[in-house]
Amino acid sequence: MASEEASAADAATEEQATLLGVEPGAPVLLSRNVYVDAQGDTVEVGESVAPARRWRAHRS
């Protein structure tokens, strides 16, 4: 299985701000993960939006 991960800083949209309990325009981290099997078929896609100071990335 292979994966691709991408993250970017952005400003919270109105909808994201409401759901996260922050002000619209507050900084957020947008992340997307795509996992594919040995044949190249996508088996899982994950997307997340995290407000500032509520996330930490660990890589090994």
Short mmCIF file of N, CA and C in Angstrom, two decimals:
data_model
loop_
_atom_site.label_atom_id
_atom_site.label_comp_id
_atom_site.label_asym_id
_atom_site.label_seq_id
_atom_site.Cartn_x
_atom_site.Cartn_y
_atom_site.Cartn_z
N MET A 1 0.85 -1.16 0.00
CA MET A 1 0.00 0.00 0.00
C MET A 1 0.90 1.23 0.00
N ALA A 2 0.52 2.23 -0.76
CA ALA A 2 1.25 3.49 -0.83
C ALA A 2 0.32 4.61 -0.38
N SER A 3 0.92 5.72 0.04
CA SER A 3 0.10 6.84 0.46
C SER A 3 0.70 8.15 -0.02
N GLU A 4 -0.17 9.13 -0.15
CA GLU A 4 0.23 10.49 -0.49
C GLU A 4 -0.41 11.40 0.53
N GLU A 5 0.37 12.29 1.11
CA GLU A 5 -0.15 13.21 2.11
C GLU A 5 0.18 14.63 1.71
N ALA A 6 -0.76 15.53 1.91
CA ALA A 6 -0.53 16.95 1.62
C ALA A 6 -1.19 17.77 2.72
N SER A 7 -0.49 18.82 3.15
CA SER A 7 -1.01 19.72 4.18
C SER A 7 -0.73 21.15 3.76
N ALA A 8 -1.63 22.05 4.13
CA ALA A 8 -1.44 23.46 3.81
C ALA A 8 -2.14 24.32 4.86
N ALA A 9 -1.53 25.45 5.16
CA ALA A 9 -2.16 26.42 6.05
C ALA A 9 -3.18 27.21 5.24
N ASP A 10 -4.28 27.59 5.90
CA ASP A 10 -5.33 28.35 5.23
C ASP A 10 -6.10 29.13 6.28
N ALA A 11 -7.12 29.84 5.84
CA ALA A 11 -8.01 30.56 6.74
C ALA A 11 -9.35 29.84 6.79
N ALA A 12 -9.93 29.73 7.96
CA ALA A 12 -11.20 29.01 8.14
C ALA A 12 -12.32 29.68 7.36
N THR A 13 -13.08 28.86 6.64
CA THR A 13 -14.29 29.36 5.99
C THR A 13 -15.37 29.57 7.05
N GLU A 14 -16.48 30.16 6.67
CA GLU A 14 -17.60 30.34 7.60
C GLU A 14 -18.05 29.00 8.17
N GLU A 15 -18.22 27.99 7.30
CA GLU A 15 -18.68 26.67 7.75
C GLU A 15 -17.66 26.01 8.67
N GLN A 16 -16.38 26.03 8.29
CA GLN A 16 -15.35 25.43 9.13
C GLN A 16 -15.29 26.13 10.49
N ALA A 17 -15.36 27.45 10.48
CA ALA A 17 -15.30 28.22 11.73
C ALA A 17 -16.44 27.84 12.66
N THR A 18 -17.64 27.71 12.13
CA THR A 18 -18.80 27.33 12.94
C THR A 18 -18.60 25.95 13.55
N LEU A 19 -18.15 25.00 12.75
CA LEU A 19 -17.96 23.63 13.24
C LEU A 19 -16.83 23.52 14.25
N LEU A 20 -15.80 24.35 14.09
CA LEU A 20 -14.63 24.27 14.96
C LEU A 20 -14.68 25.21 16.16
N GLY A 21 -15.64 26.12 16.17
CA GLY A 21 -15.76 27.06 17.27
C GLY A 21 -14.70 28.14 17.26
N VAL A 22 -14.30 28.56 16.05
CA VAL A 22 -13.33 29.63 15.89
C VAL A 22 -13.94 30.73 15.04
N GLU A 23 -13.24 31.84 14.92
CA GLU A 23 -13.71 32.94 14.08
C GLU A 23 -13.43 32.65 12.61
N PRO A 24 -14.32 33.07 11.71
CA PRO A 24 -14.02 32.95 10.28
C PRO A 24 -12.70 33.66 9.98
N GLY A 25 -11.88 33.06 9.17
CA GLY A 25 -10.58 33.63 8.83
C GLY A 25 -9.46 33.20 9.76
N ALA A 26 -9.80 32.51 10.86
CA ALA A 26 -8.78 32.02 11.79
C ALA A 26 -7.89 31.01 11.06
N PRO A 27 -6.62 30.90 11.45
CA PRO A 27 -5.73 29.94 10.78
C PRO A 27 -6.14 28.49 11.04
N VAL A 28 -6.08 27.69 9.99
CA VAL A 28 -6.37 26.26 10.09
C VAL A 28 -5.35 25.50 9.25
N LEU A 29 -5.21 24.22 9.56
CA LEU A 29 -4.38 23.33 8.75
C LEU A 29 -5.31 22.41 7.98
N LEU A 30 -5.17 22.40 6.67
CA LEU A 30 -5.94 21.50 5.81
C LEU A 30 -5.04 20.33 5.46
N SER A 31 -5.54 19.11 5.64
CA SER A 31 -4.76 17.91 5.33
C SER A 31 -5.58 16.95 4.49
N ARG A 32 -4.89 16.26 3.60
CA ARG A 32 -5.54 15.24 2.77
C ARG A 32 -4.59 14.07 2.62
N ASN A 33 -5.11 12.87 2.83
CA ASN A 33 -4.35 11.63 2.69
C ASN A 33 -5.05 10.74 1.68
N VAL A 34 -4.28 10.14 0.78
CA VAL A 34 -4.82 9.21 -0.20
C VAL A 34 -4.00 7.93 -0.12
N TYR A 35 -4.67 6.80 0.06
CA TYR A 35 -4.01 5.50 0.13
C TYR A 35 -4.43 4.67 -1.07
N VAL A 36 -3.44 4.05 -1.72
CA VAL A 36 -3.72 3.21 -2.88
C VAL A 36 -3.13 1.83 -2.66
N ASP A 37 -3.76 0.81 -3.24
CA ASP A 37 -3.26 -0.56 -3.10
C ASP A 37 -2.21 -0.86 -4.16
N ALA A 38 -1.72 -2.08 -4.18
CA ALA A 38 -0.65 -2.48 -5.09
C ALA A 38 -1.04 -2.35 -6.56
N GLN A 39 -2.34 -2.40 -6.86
CA GLN A 39 -2.81 -2.26 -8.23
C GLN A 39 -3.03 -0.79 -8.61
N GLY A 40 -2.84 0.12 -7.66
CA GLY A 40 -3.02 1.54 -7.94
C GLY A 40 -4.44 2.04 -7.70
N ASP A 41 -5.29 1.18 -7.13
CA ASP A 41 -6.67 1.59 -6.85
C ASP A 41 -6.73 2.32 -5.52
N THR A 42 -7.46 3.42 -5.49
CA THR A 42 -7.63 4.18 -4.25
C THR A 42 -8.49 3.37 -3.29
N VAL A 43 -8.00 3.20 -2.06
CA VAL A 43 -8.74 2.43 -1.07
C VAL A 43 -9.24 3.31 0.09
N GLU A 44 -8.64 4.49 0.24
CA GLU A 44 -9.09 5.38 1.31
C GLU A 44 -8.65 6.80 1.01
N VAL A 45 -9.52 7.76 1.30
CA VAL A 45 -9.20 9.17 1.20
C VAL A 45 -9.64 9.82 2.50
N GLY A 46 -8.76 10.57 3.11
CA GLY A 46 -9.11 11.27 4.35
C GLY A 46 -8.81 12.75 4.21
N GLU A 47 -9.72 13.59 4.68
CA GLU A 47 -9.52 15.03 4.68
C GLU A 47 -9.82 15.55 6.07
N SER A 48 -9.04 16.53 6.52
CA SER A 48 -9.29 17.10 7.83
C SER A 48 -8.97 18.60 7.83
N VAL A 49 -9.60 19.29 8.76
CA VAL A 49 -9.36 20.71 8.99
C VAL A 49 -9.14 20.87 10.49
N ALA A 50 -7.98 21.41 10.87
CA ALA A 50 -7.65 21.55 12.28
C ALA A 50 -7.31 23.01 12.59
N PRO A 51 -7.90 23.56 13.64
CA PRO A 51 -7.57 24.93 14.02
C PRO A 51 -6.18 25.00 14.64
N ALA A 52 -5.62 26.20 14.66
CA ALA A 52 -4.28 26.42 15.24
C ALA A 52 -4.25 25.94 16.68
N ARG A 53 -3.10 25.45 17.08
CA ARG A 53 -2.82 24.97 18.44
C ARG A 53 -3.63 23.74 18.83
N ARG A 54 -4.28 23.08 17.89
CA ARG A 54 -5.00 21.85 18.20
C ARG A 54 -4.52 20.68 17.36
N TRP A 55 -3.32 20.77 16.82
CA TRP A 55 -2.78 19.68 16.02
C TRP A 55 -1.28 19.63 16.16
N ARG A 56 -0.74 18.46 15.92
CA ARG A 56 0.71 18.25 15.93
C ARG A 56 1.00 17.12 14.97
N ALA A 57 2.03 17.27 14.16
CA ALA A 57 2.41 16.23 13.20
C ALA A 57 3.62 15.47 13.71
N HIS A 58 3.58 14.15 13.60
CA HIS A 58 4.69 13.28 13.96
C HIS A 58 5.05 12.47 12.73
N ARG A 59 6.29 12.48 12.37
CA ARG A 59 6.77 11.69 11.22
C ARG A 59 7.87 10.76 11.72
N SER A 60 7.88 9.56 11.19
CA SER A 60 8.96 8.65 11.55
C SER A 60 9.47 7.94 10.32
#
